[in-house]
């Protein structure tokens, strides 16, 4: 008899705790090889193809496309041969990140629908163990047309284990005082889904309080060691309410990071207008000389790294626990990139050691990966300073929020013809607004102003700097 092994959603690194199933790459009955990608998932930072460390026959899949799973939750089970011996496995959790699948292939499935493979979801809780041996549940008949019943309140509580596979569903029920034993799930074999708990909250079914007992406000704390306080049911949608968009994935990660930045960093912003006419001419001349084209962003990045060498206070972060400012020797330059998945900040490693040509090539590579959704978590973390070119959106100025835990961000507006006094006469020049948002804990206004003035001077008179590129 073959041995059946369960493969759980692995820890994808960089502090990620959950992922959404975008597309299954295998189905029940398929034969998979060791390290073969079996599912494409979307995390808060990247699209990732997850390979299975076992070789054998897929006997069950857990989770529909569009379902969000926590790390450690079951993904699939694989039947392998040689039950008497330890099964062969690679131990490689990830062979690579990303996929070139177009966004149109991402299908969202409403919670509560039947699985595409028709498999019965096994009740249980997620475990952080890398691999656990289990026996796969028997598949449910795929041809049964009978719709699953909606979640209803059972008269007496059910005996035996509660059919819930998701720890998120258990937590939702626990936090809102819903007795899962009183619910009949709408999933396969009565599996209780998140939608069932939400329906119960709207209907007031499955409450743990007795009839006539007032609902304890959500702010009431539970006694130490006791059950969580019962909360009021979630408000039902009202006529005229707009759509609700879950804060998850990239949008959720951005919201969390920006909120933390606002809470922890006492930021301030200063700005200046600069005449970028000579910088634009210099770039035109460099590109006319032949060789690889140099991007404007690369020239601005080169100016930033030169400015950070003169004002190292801004290439740092604050260690709040140690109450220390940590100054960094290397400049890993982040740059804001808008994609279909939301705002991401890829990082150019060792930007201080790159010339304009190398910076141009790296910006292009990371931008293409960002648009394709194939950036790795390592390419989205570890920045020490961020360059934000919001001028591409046709705006002049901004007060950017610092990319926590960095200490500063330089914003660049659009470059447009404007009246400007040049050499004592009024002329039409190419003008740009530069803004610097900085952590006031790492420096005072004099340092921030000095940094920004140096950047503006390089934009206005780039010849001396460009000779070093």
PDB file of C-alpha atoms in Angstrom, residues 301-315 327-331 352 385 451 454-455 465:
ATOM      1  CA  UNK A 301      19.771  57.813  -8.498  1.00  0.00           C
ATOM      2  CA  UNK A 302      23.432  58.632  -9.083  1.00  0.00           C
ATOM      3  CA  UNK A 303      22.841  62.106  -7.651  1.00  0.00           C
ATOM      4  CA  UNK A 304      21.106  60.549  -4.610  1.00  0.00           C
ATOM      5  CA  UNK A 305      23.989  58.205  -3.828  1.00  0.00           C
ATOM      6  CA  UNK A 306      26.461  61.092  -4.117  1.00  0.00           C
ATOM      7  CA  UNK A 307      24.304  63.168  -1.747  1.00  0.00           C
ATOM      8  CA  UNK A 308      24.034  60.298   0.747  1.00  0.00           C
ATOM      9  CA  UNK A 309      27.837  60.024   0.794  1.00  0.00           C
ATOM     10  CA  UNK A 310      27.919  63.644   1.983  1.00  0.00           C
ATOM     11  CA  UNK A 311      24.945  63.335   4.347  1.00  0.00           C
ATOM     12  CA  UNK A 312      25.108  59.748   5.720  1.00  0.00           C
ATOM     13  CA  UNK A 313      22.592  60.551   8.458  1.00  0.00           C
ATOM     14  CA  UNK A 314      19.836  59.995   5.899  1.00  0.00           C
ATOM     15  CA  UNK A 315      21.070  56.495   4.961  1.00  0.00           C
ATOM     16  CA  UNK A 327      24.008  54.381   9.964  1.00  0.00           C
ATOM     17  CA  UNK A 328      24.551  52.107   6.980  1.00  0.00           C
ATOM     18  CA  UNK A 329      27.634  51.788   4.820  1.00  0.00           C
ATOM     19  CA  UNK A 330      25.863  50.562   1.691  1.00  0.00           C
ATOM     20  CA  UNK A 331      23.071  52.244  -0.262  1.00  0.00           C
ATOM     21  CA  UNK A 352      26.384  53.492  -4.556  1.00  0.00           C
ATOM     22  CA  UNK A 385      16.679  54.978   0.929  1.00  0.00           C
ATOM     23  CA  UNK A 451      21.001  67.175   1.364  1.00  0.00           C
ATOM     24  CA  UNK A 454      23.033  69.441  -2.906  1.00  0.00           C
ATOM     25  CA  UNK A 455      20.616  67.337  -4.980  1.00  0.00           C
ATOM     26  CA  UNK A 465      29.027  64.951 -11.202  1.00  0.00           C
TER      27      UNK A 465
END
